[in-house]
PDB file of N, CA, C and O in Angstrom:
ATOM      1  N   UNK S 157      15.966 139.873  92.859  1.00  0.00           N
ATOM      2  CA  UNK S 157      16.537 138.784  92.073  1.00  0.00           C
ATOM      3  C   UNK S 157      17.627 139.304  91.129  1.00  0.00           C
ATOM      4  O   UNK S 157      18.702 138.722  91.071  1.00  0.00           O
ATOM      5  N   UNK S 158      17.337 140.400  90.429  1.00  0.00           N
ATOM      6  CA  UNK S 158      18.327 140.963  89.504  1.00  0.00           C
ATOM      7  C   UNK S 158      19.552 141.459  90.267  1.00  0.00           C
ATOM      8  O   UNK S 158      20.671 141.300  89.814  1.00  0.00           O
ATOM      9  N   UNK S 159      19.312 142.043  91.460  1.00  0.00           N
ATOM     10  CA  UNK S 159      20.411 142.545  92.278  1.00  0.00           C
ATOM     11  C   UNK S 159      21.352 141.395  92.677  1.00  0.00           C
ATOM     12  O   UNK S 159      22.559 141.545  92.661  1.00  0.00           O
ATOM     13  N   UNK S 160      20.757 140.244  93.013  1.00  0.00           N
ATOM     14  CA  UNK S 160      21.562 139.081  93.383  1.00  0.00           C
ATOM     15  C   UNK S 160      22.362 138.576  92.180  1.00  0.00           C
ATOM     16  O   UNK S 160      23.529 138.215  92.312  1.00  0.00           O
ATOM     17  N   UNK S 161      21.760 138.570  91.019  1.00  0.00           N
ATOM     18  CA  UNK S 161      22.452 138.148  89.802  1.00  0.00           C
ATOM     19  C   UNK S 161      23.609 139.102  89.495  1.00  0.00           C
ATOM     20  O   UNK S 161      24.677 138.672  89.069  1.00  0.00           O
ATOM     21  N   UNK S 162      23.394 140.389  89.730  1.00  0.00           N
ATOM     22  CA  UNK S 162      24.451 141.369  89.512  1.00  0.00           C
ATOM     23  C   UNK S 162      25.628 141.116  90.456  1.00  0.00           C
ATOM     24  O   UNK S 162      26.786 141.213  90.050  1.00  0.00           O
ATOM     25  N   UNK S 163      25.317 140.780  91.707  1.00  0.00           N
ATOM     26  CA  UNK S 163      26.369 140.486  92.683  1.00  0.00           C
ATOM     27  C   UNK S 163      27.157 139.240  92.274  1.00  0.00           C
ATOM     28  O   UNK S 163      28.387 139.217  92.363  1.00  0.00           O
ATOM     29  N   UNK S 164      26.447 138.212  91.833  1.00  0.00           N
ATOM     30  CA  UNK S 164      27.100 136.978  91.405  1.00  0.00           C
ATOM     31  C   UNK S 164      27.975 137.238  90.181  1.00  0.00           C
ATOM     32  O   UNK S 164      29.111 136.783  90.105  1.00  0.00           O
ATOM     33  N   UNK S 165      27.455 138.006  89.232  1.00  0.00           N
ATOM     34  CA  UNK S 165      28.213 138.336  88.031  1.00  0.00           C
ATOM     35  C   UNK S 165      29.454 139.150  88.385  1.00  0.00           C
ATOM     36  O   UNK S 165      30.538 138.937  87.836  1.00  0.00           O
ATOM     37  N   UNK S 166      29.316 140.066  89.346  1.00  0.00           N
ATOM     38  CA  UNK S 166      30.455 140.876  89.773  1.00  0.00           C
ATOM     39  C   UNK S 166      31.519 140.004  90.437  1.00  0.00           C
ATOM     40  O   UNK S 166      32.712 140.170  90.171  1.00  0.00           O
ATOM     41  N   UNK S 167      31.107 139.082  91.287  1.00  0.00           N
ATOM     42  CA  UNK S 167      32.052 138.165  91.923  1.00  0.00           C
ATOM     43  C   UNK S 167      32.778 137.319  90.881  1.00  0.00           C
ATOM     44  O   UNK S 167      33.995 137.133  90.954  1.00  0.00           O
ATOM     45  N   UNK S 168      32.038 136.819  89.919  1.00  0.00           N
ATOM     46  CA  UNK S 168      32.625 136.009  88.859  1.00  0.00           C
ATOM     47  C   UNK S 168      33.625 136.824  88.053  1.00  0.00           C
ATOM     48  O   UNK S 168      34.730 136.372  87.759  1.00  0.00           O
ATOM     49  N   UNK S 169      33.278 138.055  87.722  1.00  0.00           N
ATOM     50  CA  UNK S 169      34.155 138.938  86.963  1.00  0.00           C
ATOM     51  C   UNK S 169      35.452 139.175  87.739  1.00  0.00           C
ATOM     52  O   UNK S 169      36.548 139.135  87.167  1.00  0.00           O
ATOM     53  N   UNK S 170      35.345 139.408  89.041  1.00  0.00           N
ATOM     54  CA  UNK S 170      36.529 139.630  89.870  1.00  0.00           C
ATOM     55  C   UNK S 170      37.444 138.403  89.884  1.00  0.00           C
ATOM     56  O   UNK S 170      38.666 138.534  89.791  1.00  0.00           O
ATOM     57  N   UNK S 171      36.851 137.230  89.993  1.00  0.00           N
ATOM     58  CA  UNK S 171      37.629 135.989  89.989  1.00  0.00           C
ATOM     59  C   UNK S 171      38.352 135.828  88.655  1.00  0.00           C
ATOM     60  O   UNK S 171      39.545 135.522  88.604  1.00  0.00           O
ATOM     61  N   UNK S 172      37.628 136.028  87.570  1.00  0.00           N
ATOM     62  CA  UNK S 172      38.223 135.888  86.239  1.00  0.00           C
ATOM     63  C   UNK S 172      39.343 136.895  86.046  1.00  0.00           C
ATOM     64  O   UNK S 172      40.425 136.556  85.549  1.00  0.00           O
ATOM     65  N   UNK S 173      39.143 138.134  86.465  1.00  0.00           N
ATOM     66  CA  UNK S 173      40.163 139.159  86.313  1.00  0.00           C
ATOM     67  C   UNK S 173      41.395 138.864  87.172  1.00  0.00           C
ATOM     68  O   UNK S 173      42.523 139.070  86.724  1.00  0.00           O
ATOM     69  N   UNK S 174      41.192 138.362  88.388  1.00  0.00           N
ATOM     70  CA  UNK S 174      42.331 137.972  89.231  1.00  0.00           C
ATOM     71  C   UNK S 174      43.120 136.854  88.573  1.00  0.00           C
ATOM     72  O   UNK S 174      44.351 136.862  88.549  1.00  0.00           O
ATOM     73  N   UNK S 175      42.403 135.880  88.031  1.00  0.00           N
ATOM     74  CA  UNK S 175      43.067 134.765  87.360  1.00  0.00           C
ATOM     75  C   UNK S 175      43.865 135.261  86.162  1.00  0.00           C
ATOM     76  O   UNK S 175      45.005 134.843  85.945  1.00  0.00           O
ATOM     77  N   UNK S 176      43.271 136.156  85.394  1.00  0.00           N
ATOM     78  CA  UNK S 176      43.964 136.698  84.222  1.00  0.00           C
ATOM     79  C   UNK S 176      45.223 137.466  84.617  1.00  0.00           C
ATOM     80  O   UNK S 176      46.262 137.352  83.962  1.00  0.00           O
ATOM     81  N   UNK S 177      45.157 138.237  85.719  1.00  0.00           N
ATOM     82  CA  UNK S 177      46.344 138.959  86.189  1.00  0.00           C
ATOM     83  C   UNK S 177      47.436 137.982  86.603  1.00  0.00           C
ATOM     84  O   UNK S 177      48.612 138.168  86.273  1.00  0.00           O
ATOM     85  N   UNK S 178      47.058 136.938  87.329  1.00  0.00           N
ATOM     86  CA  UNK S 178      48.037 135.932  87.749  1.00  0.00           C
ATOM     87  C   UNK S 178      48.648 135.224  86.546  1.00  0.00           C
ATOM     88  O   UNK S 178      49.845 134.932  86.532  1.00  0.00           O
ATOM     89  N   UNK S 179      47.836 134.958  85.547  1.00  0.00           N
ATOM     90  CA  UNK S 179      48.346 134.298  84.338  1.00  0.00           C
ATOM     91  C   UNK S 179      49.356 135.193  83.632  1.00  0.00           C
ATOM     92  O   UNK S 179      50.399 134.724  83.179  1.00  0.00           O
ATOM     93  N   UNK S 180      49.080 136.486  83.578  1.00  0.00           N
ATOM     94  CA  UNK S 180      50.009 137.430  82.955  1.00  0.00           C
ATOM     95  C   UNK S 180      51.314 137.489  83.759  1.00  0.00           C
ATOM     96  O   UNK S 180      52.404 137.525  83.185  1.00  0.00           O
ATOM     97  N   UNK S 181      51.196 137.469  85.085  1.00  0.00           N
ATOM     98  CA  UNK S 181      52.391 137.473  85.932  1.00  0.00           C
ATOM     99  C   UNK S 181      53.200 136.197  85.716  1.00  0.00           C
ATOM    100  O   UNK S 181      54.433 136.236  85.687  1.00  0.00           O
ATOM    101  N   UNK S 182      52.517 135.074  85.566  1.00  0.00           N
ATOM    102  CA  UNK S 182      53.193 133.794  85.341  1.00  0.00           C
ATOM    103  C   UNK S 182      53.988 133.844  84.042  1.00  0.00           C
ATOM    104  O   UNK S 182      55.135 133.399  83.982  1.00  0.00           O
ATOM    105  N   UNK S 183      53.403 134.410  83.016  1.00  0.00           N
ATOM    106  CA  UNK S 183      54.092 134.539  81.727  1.00  0.00           C
ATOM    107  C   UNK S 183      55.351 135.385  81.902  1.00  0.00           C
ATOM    108  O   UNK S 183      56.417 135.045  81.379  1.00  0.00           O
ATOM    109  N   UNK S 184      55.239 136.469  82.672  1.00  0.00           N
ATOM    110  CA  UNK S 184      56.400 137.328  82.925  1.00  0.00           C
ATOM    111  C   UNK S 184      57.484 136.575  83.694  1.00  0.00           C
ATOM    112  O   UNK S 184      58.674 136.705  83.391  1.00  0.00           O
ATOM    113  N   UNK S 185      57.078 135.781  84.679  1.00  0.00           N
ATOM    114  CA  UNK S 185      58.040 135.013  85.471  1.00  0.00           C
ATOM    115  C   UNK S 185      58.747 133.987  84.598  1.00  0.00           C
ATOM    116  O   UNK S 185      59.974 133.832  84.669  1.00  0.00           O
ATOM    117  N   UNK S 186      57.999 133.292  83.761  1.00  0.00           N
ATOM    118  CA  UNK S 186      58.598 132.292  82.870  1.00  0.00           C
ATOM    119  C   UNK S 186      59.614 132.959  81.941  1.00  0.00           C
ATOM    120  O   UNK S 186      60.708 132.431  81.723  1.00  0.00           O
ATOM    121  N   UNK S 187      59.275 134.113  81.417  1.00  0.00           N
ATOM    122  CA  UNK S 187      60.197 134.838  80.536  1.00  0.00           C
ATOM    123  C   UNK S 187      61.462 135.246  81.299  1.00  0.00           C
ATOM    124  O   UNK S 187      62.573 135.121  80.784  1.00  0.00           O
ATOM    125  N   UNK S 188      61.293 135.685  82.531  1.00  0.00           N
ATOM    126  CA  UNK S 188      62.447 136.058  83.354  1.00  0.00           C
ATOM    127  C   UNK S 188      63.327 134.841  83.639  1.00  0.00           C
ATOM    128  O   UNK S 188      64.561 134.940  83.629  1.00  0.00           O
ATOM    129  N   UNK S 189      62.696 133.695  83.892  1.00  0.00           N
ATOM    130  CA  UNK S 189      63.465 132.474  84.126  1.00  0.00           C
ATOM    131  C   UNK S 189      64.268 132.093  82.884  1.00  0.00           C
ATOM    132  O   UNK S 189      65.428 131.672  82.996  1.00  0.00           O
ATOM    133  N   UNK S 190      63.674 132.250  81.721  1.00  0.00           N
ATOM    134  CA  UNK S 190      64.390 131.962  80.475  1.00  0.00           C
ATOM    135  C   UNK S 190      65.602 132.878  80.330  1.00  0.00           C
ATOM    136  O   UNK S 190      66.673 132.440  79.903  1.00  0.00           O
ATOM    137  N   UNK S 191      65.424 134.149  80.684  1.00  0.00           N
ATOM    138  CA  UNK S 191      66.528 135.102  80.598  1.00  0.00           C
ATOM    139  C   UNK S 191      67.659 134.719  81.547  1.00  0.00           C
ATOM    140  O   UNK S 191      68.840 134.812  81.189  1.00  0.00           O
ATOM    141  N   UNK S 192      67.311 134.277  82.762  1.00  0.00           N
ATOM    142  CA  UNK S 192      68.323 133.862  83.731  1.00  0.00           C
ATOM    143  C   UNK S 192      69.095 132.660  83.199  1.00  0.00           C
ATOM    144  O   UNK S 192      70.328 132.600  83.281  1.00  0.00           O
ATOM    145  N   UNK S 193      68.393 131.704  82.625  1.00  0.00           N
ATOM    146  CA  UNK S 193      69.063 130.515  82.090  1.00  0.00           C
ATOM    147  C   UNK S 193      69.928 130.869  80.875  1.00  0.00           C
ATOM    148  O   UNK S 193      71.006 130.307  80.699  1.00  0.00           O
ATOM    149  N   UNK S 194      69.473 131.799  80.063  1.00  0.00           N
ATOM    150  CA  UNK S 194      70.285 132.236  78.922  1.00  0.00           C
ATOM    151  C   UNK S 194      71.564 132.906  79.421  1.00  0.00           C
ATOM    152  O   UNK S 194      72.646 132.691  78.861  1.00  0.00           O
ATOM    153  N   UNK S 195      71.435 133.691  80.473  1.00  0.00           N
ATOM    154  CA  UNK S 195      72.612 134.326  81.074  1.00  0.00           C
ATOM    155  C   UNK S 195      73.568 133.265  81.623  1.00  0.00           C
ATOM    156  O   UNK S 195      74.785 133.344  81.411  1.00  0.00           O
ATOM    157  N   UNK S 196      73.015 132.274  82.320  1.00  0.00           N
ATOM    158  CA  UNK S 196      73.847 131.204  82.875  1.00  0.00           C
ATOM    159  C   UNK S 196      74.572 130.453  81.762  1.00  0.00           C
ATOM    160  O   UNK S 196      75.773 130.176  81.856  1.00  0.00           O
ATOM    161  N   UNK S 197      73.846 130.156  80.694  1.00  0.00           N
ATOM    162  CA  UNK S 197      74.447 129.446  79.557  1.00  0.00           C
ATOM    163  C   UNK S 197      75.538 130.297  78.927  1.00  0.00           C
ATOM    164  O   UNK S 197      76.603 129.789  78.558  1.00  0.00           O
ATOM    165  N   UNK S 198      75.290 131.588  78.811  1.00  0.00           N
ATOM    166  CA  UNK S 198      76.270 132.504  78.243  1.00  0.00           C
ATOM    167  C   UNK S 198      77.547 132.575  79.073  1.00  0.00           C
ATOM    168  O   UNK S 198      78.620 132.867  78.554  1.00  0.00           O
ATOM    169  N   UNK S 199      77.423 132.297  80.364  1.00  0.00           N
ATOM    170  CA  UNK S 199      78.589 132.310  81.254  1.00  0.00           C
ATOM    171  C   UNK S 199      79.235 130.928  81.350  1.00  0.00           C
ATOM    172  O   UNK S 199      80.156 130.733  82.128  1.00  0.00           O
ATOM    173  N   UNK S 200      78.721 129.981  80.554  1.00  0.00           N
ATOM    174  CA  UNK S 200      79.347 128.666  80.486  1.00  0.00           C
ATOM    175  C   UNK S 200      78.793 127.633  81.447  1.00  0.00           C
ATOM    176  O   UNK S 200      79.337 126.530  81.557  1.00  0.00           O
ATOM    177  N   UNK S 201      77.707 127.945  82.152  1.00  0.00           N
ATOM    178  CA  UNK S 201      77.109 126.979  83.063  1.00  0.00           C
ATOM    179  C   UNK S 201      76.209 126.009  82.310  1.00  0.00           C
ATOM    180  O   UNK S 201      75.636 126.343  81.276  1.00  0.00           O
ATOM    181  N   UNK S 202      76.084 124.799  82.837  1.00  0.00           N
ATOM    182  CA  UNK S 202      75.216 123.773  82.268  1.00  0.00           C
ATOM    183  C   UNK S 202      73.807 123.997  82.814  1.00  0.00           C
ATOM    184  O   UNK S 202      73.539 123.756  83.993  1.00  0.00           O
ATOM    185  N   UNK S 203      72.902 124.461  81.962  1.00  0.00           N
ATOM    186  CA  UNK S 203      71.555 124.808  82.425  1.00  0.00           C
ATOM    187  C   UNK S 203      70.754 123.580  82.839  1.00  0.00           C
ATOM    188  O   UNK S 203      69.903 123.673  83.726  1.00  0.00           O
ATOM    189  N   UNK S 204      71.031 122.445  82.240  1.00  0.00           N
ATOM    190  CA  UNK S 204      70.336 121.218  82.643  1.00  0.00           C
ATOM    191  C   UNK S 204      70.692 120.875  84.085  1.00  0.00           C
ATOM    192  O   UNK S 204      69.821 120.519  84.885  1.00  0.00           O
ATOM    193  N   UNK S 205      71.950 121.027  84.428  1.00  0.00           N
ATOM    194  CA  UNK S 205      72.393 120.761  85.803  1.00  0.00           C
ATOM    195  C   UNK S 205      71.776 121.778  86.768  1.00  0.00           C
ATOM    196  O   UNK S 205      71.358 121.414  87.874  1.00  0.00           O
ATOM    197  N   UNK S 206      71.711 123.034  86.355  1.00  0.00           N
ATOM    198  CA  UNK S 206      71.113 124.064  87.215  1.00  0.00           C
ATOM    199  C   UNK S 206      69.655 123.734  87.488  1.00  0.00           C
ATOM    200  O   UNK S 206      69.185 123.829  88.627  1.00  0.00           O
ATOM    201  N   UNK S 207      68.927 123.343  86.448  1.00  0.00           N
ATOM    202  CA  UNK S 207      67.511 122.997  86.636  1.00  0.00           C
ATOM    203  C   UNK S 207      67.354 121.821  87.598  1.00  0.00           C
ATOM    204  O   UNK S 207      66.445 121.797  88.425  1.00  0.00           O
ATOM    205  N   UNK S 208      68.254 120.844  87.493  1.00  0.00           N
ATOM    206  CA  UNK S 208      68.187 119.686  88.381  1.00  0.00           C
ATOM    207  C   UNK S 208      68.468 120.106  89.825  1.00  0.00           C
ATOM    208  O   UNK S 208      67.788 119.661  90.748  1.00  0.00           O
ATOM    209  N   UNK S 209      69.451 120.990  90.007  1.00  0.00           N
ATOM    210  CA  UNK S 209      69.761 121.470  91.350  1.00  0.00           C
ATOM    211  C   UNK S 209      68.586 122.237  91.936  1.00  0.00           C
ATOM    212  O   UNK S 209      68.236 122.060  93.104  1.00  0.00           O
ATOM    213  N   UNK S 210      67.949 123.077  91.124  1.00  0.00           N
ATOM    214  CA  UNK S 210      66.785 123.832  91.594  1.00  0.00           C
ATOM    215  C   UNK S 210      65.688 122.870  92.035  1.00  0.00           C
ATOM    216  O   UNK S 210      65.070 123.053  93.091  1.00  0.00           O
ATOM    217  N   UNK S 211      65.445 121.828  91.252  1.00  0.00           N
ATOM    218  CA  UNK S 211      64.420 120.843  91.610  1.00  0.00           C
ATOM    219  C   UNK S 211      64.793 120.124  92.900  1.00  0.00           C
ATOM    220  O   UNK S 211      63.933 119.886  93.760  1.00  0.00           O
ATOM    221  N   UNK S 212      66.061 119.777  93.057  1.00  0.00           N
ATOM    222  CA  UNK S 212      66.504 119.087  94.263  1.00  0.00           C
ATOM    223  C   UNK S 212      66.357 119.968  95.503  1.00  0.00           C
ATOM    224  O   UNK S 212      66.008 119.487  96.584  1.00  0.00           O
ATOM    225  N   UNK S 213      66.616 121.251  95.356  1.00  0.00           N
ATOM    226  CA  UNK S 213      66.521 122.169  96.496  1.00  0.00           C
ATOM    227  C   UNK S 213      65.090 122.296  97.004  1.00  0.00           C
ATOM    228  O   UNK S 213      64.869 122.712  98.138  1.00  0.00           O
ATOM    229  N   UNK S 214      64.120 121.926  96.187  1.00  0.00           N
ATOM    230  CA  UNK S 214      62.718 121.987  96.598  1.00  0.00           C
ATOM    231  C   UNK S 214      62.309 120.759  97.400  1.00  0.00           C
ATOM    232  O   UNK S 214      61.240 120.738  97.996  1.00  0.00           O
ATOM    233  N   UNK S 215      63.158 119.730  97.408  1.00  0.00           N
ATOM    234  CA  UNK S 215      62.813 118.467  98.062  1.00  0.00           C
ATOM    235  C   UNK S 215      63.501 118.347  99.414  1.00  0.00           C
ATOM    236  O   UNK S 215      64.543 118.945  99.657  1.00  0.00           O
ATOM    237  N   UNK S 216      62.919 117.522 100.265  1.00  0.00           N
ATOM    238  CA  UNK S 216      63.524 117.206 101.552  1.00  0.00           C
ATOM    239  C   UNK S 216      64.637 116.186 101.344  1.00  0.00           C
ATOM    240  O   UNK S 216      64.633 115.430 100.377  1.00  0.00           O
ATOM    241  N   UNK S 217      65.562 116.163 102.269  1.00  0.00           N
ATOM    242  CA  UNK S 217      66.712 115.255 102.175  1.00  0.00           C
ATOM    243  C   UNK S 217      66.266 113.795 102.101  1.00  0.00           C
ATOM    244  O   UNK S 217      66.836 113.003 101.342  1.00  0.00           O
ATOM    245  N   UNK S 218      65.234 113.431 102.861  1.00  0.00           N
ATOM    246  CA  UNK S 218      64.781 112.039 102.834  1.00  0.00           C
ATOM    247  C   UNK S 218      64.137 111.679 101.498  1.00  0.00           C
ATOM    248  O   UNK S 218      64.256 110.550 101.031  1.00  0.00           O
ATOM    249  N   UNK S 219      63.487 112.637 100.857  1.00  0.00           N
ATOM    250  CA  UNK S 219      62.913 112.387  99.532  1.00  0.00           C
ATOM    251  C   UNK S 219      64.028 112.134  98.519  1.00  0.00           C
ATOM    252  O   UNK S 219      63.937 111.221  97.704  1.00  0.00           O
ATOM    253  N   UNK S 220      65.065 112.951  98.592  1.00  0.00           N
ATOM    254  CA  UNK S 220      66.198 112.807  97.677  1.00  0.00           C
ATOM    255  C   UNK S 220      66.861 111.450  97.876  1.00  0.00           C
ATOM    256  O   UNK S 220      67.143 110.737  96.904  1.00  0.00           O
ATOM    257  N   UNK S 221      67.095 111.087  99.126  1.00  0.00           N
ATOM    258  CA  UNK S 221      67.749 109.805  99.432  1.00  0.00           C
ATOM    259  C   UNK S 221      66.915 108.630  98.923  1.00  0.00           C
ATOM    260  O   UNK S 221      67.456 107.678  98.343  1.00  0.00           O
ATOM    261  N   UNK S 222      65.602 108.700  99.103  1.00  0.00           N
ATOM    262  CA  UNK S 222      64.732 107.618  98.644  1.00  0.00           C
ATOM    263  C   UNK S 222      64.780 107.497  97.121  1.00  0.00           C
ATOM    264  O   UNK S 222      64.900 106.393  96.575  1.00  0.00           O
ATOM    265  N   UNK S 223      64.690 108.625  96.421  1.00  0.00           N
ATOM    266  CA  UNK S 223      64.734 108.593  94.958  1.00  0.00           C
ATOM    267  C   UNK S 223      66.065 108.057  94.456  1.00  0.00           C
ATOM    268  O   UNK S 223      66.106 107.259  93.511  1.00  0.00           O
ATOM    269  N   UNK S 224      67.159 108.481  95.088  1.00  0.00           N
ATOM    270  CA  UNK S 224      68.480 108.002  94.677  1.00  0.00           C
ATOM    271  C   UNK S 224      68.626 106.507  94.923  1.00  0.00           C
ATOM    272  O   UNK S 224      69.214 105.792  94.104  1.00  0.00           O
ATOM    273  N   UNK S 225      68.076 106.017  96.025  1.00  0.00           N
ATOM    274  CA  UNK S 225      68.145 104.582  96.326  1.00  0.00           C
ATOM    275  C   UNK S 225      67.372 103.772  95.288  1.00  0.00           C
ATOM    276  O   UNK S 225      67.852 102.727  94.820  1.00  0.00           O
ATOM    277  N   UNK S 226      66.208 104.256  94.914  1.00  0.00           N
ATOM    278  CA  UNK S 226      65.394 103.555  93.912  1.00  0.00           C
ATOM    279  C   UNK S 226      66.106 103.568  92.562  1.00  0.00           C
ATOM    280  O   UNK S 226      66.182 102.545  91.874  1.00  0.00           O
ATOM    281  N   UNK S 227      66.647 104.741  92.181  1.00  0.00           N
ATOM    282  CA  UNK S 227      67.366 104.832  90.908  1.00  0.00           C
ATOM    283  C   UNK S 227      68.573 103.899  90.892  1.00  0.00           C
ATOM    284  O   UNK S 227      68.838 103.234  89.889  1.00  0.00           O
ATOM    285  N   UNK S 228      69.282 103.826  92.008  1.00  0.00           N
ATOM    286  CA  UNK S 228      70.434 102.927  92.109  1.00  0.00           C
ATOM    287  C   UNK S 228      70.011 101.468  91.941  1.00  0.00           C
ATOM    288  O   UNK S 228      70.648 100.703  91.220  1.00  0.00           O
ATOM    289  N   UNK S 229      68.933 101.110  92.606  1.00  0.00           N
ATOM    290  CA  UNK S 229      68.411  99.741  92.502  1.00  0.00           C
ATOM    291  C   UNK S 229      68.025  99.424  91.063  1.00  0.00           C
ATOM    292  O   UNK S 229      68.372  98.358  90.532  1.00  0.00           O
ATOM    293  N   UNK S 230      67.367 100.347  90.387  1.00  0.00           N
ATOM    294  CA  UNK S 230      66.963 100.138  88.994  1.00  0.00           C
ATOM    295  C   UNK S 230      68.175 100.022  88.079  1.00  0.00           C
ATOM    296  O   UNK S 230      68.203  99.186  87.190  1.00  0.00           O
ATOM    297  N   UNK S 231      69.194 100.882  88.304  1.00  0.00           N
ATOM    298  CA  UNK S 231      70.402 100.796  87.486  1.00  0.00           C
ATOM    299  C   UNK S 231      71.089  99.444  87.675  1.00  0.00           C
ATOM    300  O   UNK S 231      71.539  98.829  86.702  1.00  0.00           O
ATOM    301  N   UNK S 232      71.141  98.972  88.907  1.00  0.00           N
ATOM    302  CA  UNK S 232      71.744  97.677  89.186  1.00  0.00           C
ATOM    303  C   UNK S 232      70.964  96.558  88.471  1.00  0.00           C
ATOM    304  O   UNK S 232      71.554  95.650  87.877  1.00  0.00           O
ATOM    305  N   UNK S 233      69.646  96.637  88.545  1.00  0.00           N
ATOM    306  CA  UNK S 233      68.795  95.624  87.912  1.00  0.00           C
ATOM    307  C   UNK S 233      69.000  95.587  86.399  1.00  0.00           C
ATOM    308  O   UNK S 233      68.872  94.533  85.767  1.00  0.00           O
ATOM    309  N   UNK S 234      69.342  96.729  85.830  1.00  0.00           N
ATOM    310  CA  UNK S 234      69.544  96.819  84.380  1.00  0.00           C
ATOM    311  C   UNK S 234      71.011  96.668  83.988  1.00  0.00           C
ATOM    312  O   UNK S 234      71.375  96.823  82.821  1.00  0.00           O
ATOM    313  N   UNK S 235      71.846  96.377  84.979  1.00  0.00           N
ATOM    314  CA  UNK S 235      73.280  96.188  84.692  1.00  0.00           C
ATOM    315  C   UNK S 235      73.990  97.467  84.301  1.00  0.00           C
ATOM    316  O   UNK S 235      74.924  97.440  83.509  1.00  0.00           O
ATOM    317  N   UNK S 236      73.549  98.588  84.834  1.00  0.00           N
ATOM    318  CA  UNK S 236      74.114  99.889  84.459  1.00  0.00           C
ATOM    319  C   UNK S 236      75.109 100.439  85.478  1.00  0.00           C
ATOM    320  O   UNK S 236      75.601 101.533  85.307  1.00  0.00           O
ATOM    321  N   UNK S 237      75.385  99.684  86.545  1.00  0.00           N
ATOM    322  CA  UNK S 237      76.298 100.240  87.549  1.00  0.00           C
ATOM    323  C   UNK S 237      77.528  99.401  87.711  1.00  0.00           C
ATOM    324  O   UNK S 237      77.731  98.408  87.155  1.00  0.00           O
TER     325      UNK S 237
END
């Protein structure tokens, strides 16, 4: 019984440690992304536009077209176009 509890505790410890390592890596990645955006801003690029382009590149063309169509319809409904 104790041996089984030790195995379960060891598995849990491994999971927690893996999660903690990934969390530390995520923090490093976020910091690196901030540095890239600071560099882009320093070179005169619009970081808001860059972020939007990055988000768009993650989507399929049909998703983009659908979102743009809905936004256009909403703008028309609000008299914004």
